[in-house]
Amino acid sequence: MNFTPLPAGVFTELARTRPAPADDTLLRSALHARRLLLLKALLVRVHRHREAVDAAVLRRFETSWHLLERAESHHPTVVRDVLDYPLTGAWLAAALAEPVGPALDRHLDRLEALAVTAALRADCPLDLAVEAPGGMLSLPGVGRQTAGSGRVRIRAGSRVAWIHPEGHTHPAATVLLLTDRRTGALVGRGPDWNGLHTLPDSTARLDDLDPYRVPPGGVGTPARTAADRADTDPGAWSAHWRAAQALLAHTDPGRAAEVRRALRAVVPLVAQGPRSLGATLRSAPGAVLTSPPAGAQDMAETLVHEIHHSKLATLHELVPLYRQGRAAVHRVGWRPDARPIGGVLQGAYAHLALTDLWRRATTARTVPRPWRSSAGQQFDHMHDQVGQALEILLESDELTNEGREFAHQMRRHHASLGAAPRAAG
């Protein structure tokens, strides 16, 4: 897909890591274009290998595709929101990477849940039976129904939907209510329903249910795995979120607003130490994967760090910044292992955003004194490491012309930060 070149001002703003609503809008548009491209690629792949796809799976896939088209014609904004949900991207990446066979068939069945979610949120009349793999019907970005059987029936109309195991009409069926036609917000109730929690004063979901929230082998090194619903305390996560937002708002209001705009999902990971370990899936920008934080500062830093991984992943899909397939690896100060050039760029970008945040924290009289003190120490430690990584980037022949210009703009901003100022009294 060919994209219109980015305006120079937007490119510079993104390189400086400073938040700007117009930049967020552009990246969201790029993400949506990419998501549509991948969805079309999956359709083409299924048609190309239709003889190797299980006949029932193929039938459900094609029926689901038509349902998605019907929902899109009914309420395109809501369907776009469903397609752009971060973990939809994780599903698409898994399906496109899977060889043809039974495992791919299982991925293809996910389109049914996606189409049903879009249709319910778009307030389309429905009366159909759908698969519930493992006795669970997972609606992306909404929640999960424990079905107790392999299929469930969904009846929907006039902003209300009923879900129950196929062949049963018992009164304990789950009820989904469409509370806002403009946004397609769904709220469920029933003994077998588990809805996703929304983090305070935001639209971000605490997603501890989606089957694609973390790859099967975990994420990162050492591998971090997804926390289960039974081990997730939504009250604690909401408190961490609220405290981190308050700290960011007092330190850098623009960044606090950017986190609220850009973040669609927080995925809890199993704790592996006293501090949070964060991660971002390149296929799922807008989702932050993190273990429970040690406090507001830990959470705030994780959110800023991971949001910049999302921003750069989306930008790289729009304007390639480095060349793929090179074998060279490089040492950076914040990792014990050598990193390919893409990893160096990602790390430098996320840590540049943190150094910018820490520098502001040292002079923000409205933030707690311990935060000002630790921010100054972390700035001193990380500012030099980011500078060294930028030298690696600018000396490398692995960056594209656009990537080299991006790194130059990052270095200009890095230089403008200078030494850490004296902390406010």
Short mmCIF file of C-alpha atoms in Angstrom, two decimals, residues 46 49-63 101 105 108-109:
data_model
loop_
_atom_site.label_atom_id
_atom_site.label_comp_id
_atom_site.label_asym_id
_atom_site.label_seq_id
_atom_site.Cartn_x
_atom_site.Cartn_y
_atom_site.Cartn_z
CA VAL A 46 -8.39 -18.19 2.60
CA HIS A 49 -6.29 -22.22 -0.07
CA ARG A 50 -10.01 -22.86 0.20
CA GLU A 51 -9.62 -26.53 -0.75
CA ALA A 52 -7.37 -27.04 2.29
CA VAL A 53 -9.66 -25.24 4.75
CA ASP A 54 -12.22 -27.32 6.63
CA ALA A 55 -15.57 -26.93 4.82
CA ALA A 56 -17.49 -25.90 7.96
CA VAL A 57 -14.78 -23.39 8.91
CA LEU A 58 -14.82 -21.94 5.40
CA ARG A 59 -18.60 -21.60 5.49
CA ARG A 60 -18.49 -19.79 8.86
CA PHE A 61 -15.66 -17.55 7.66
CA GLU A 62 -17.57 -16.44 4.57
CA THR A 63 -20.81 -15.95 6.53
CA GLY A 101 -4.05 -26.71 8.44
CA ASP A 105 -8.77 -23.21 10.88
CA LEU A 108 -10.20 -18.40 11.15
CA ASP A 109 -13.10 -19.12 13.51
#
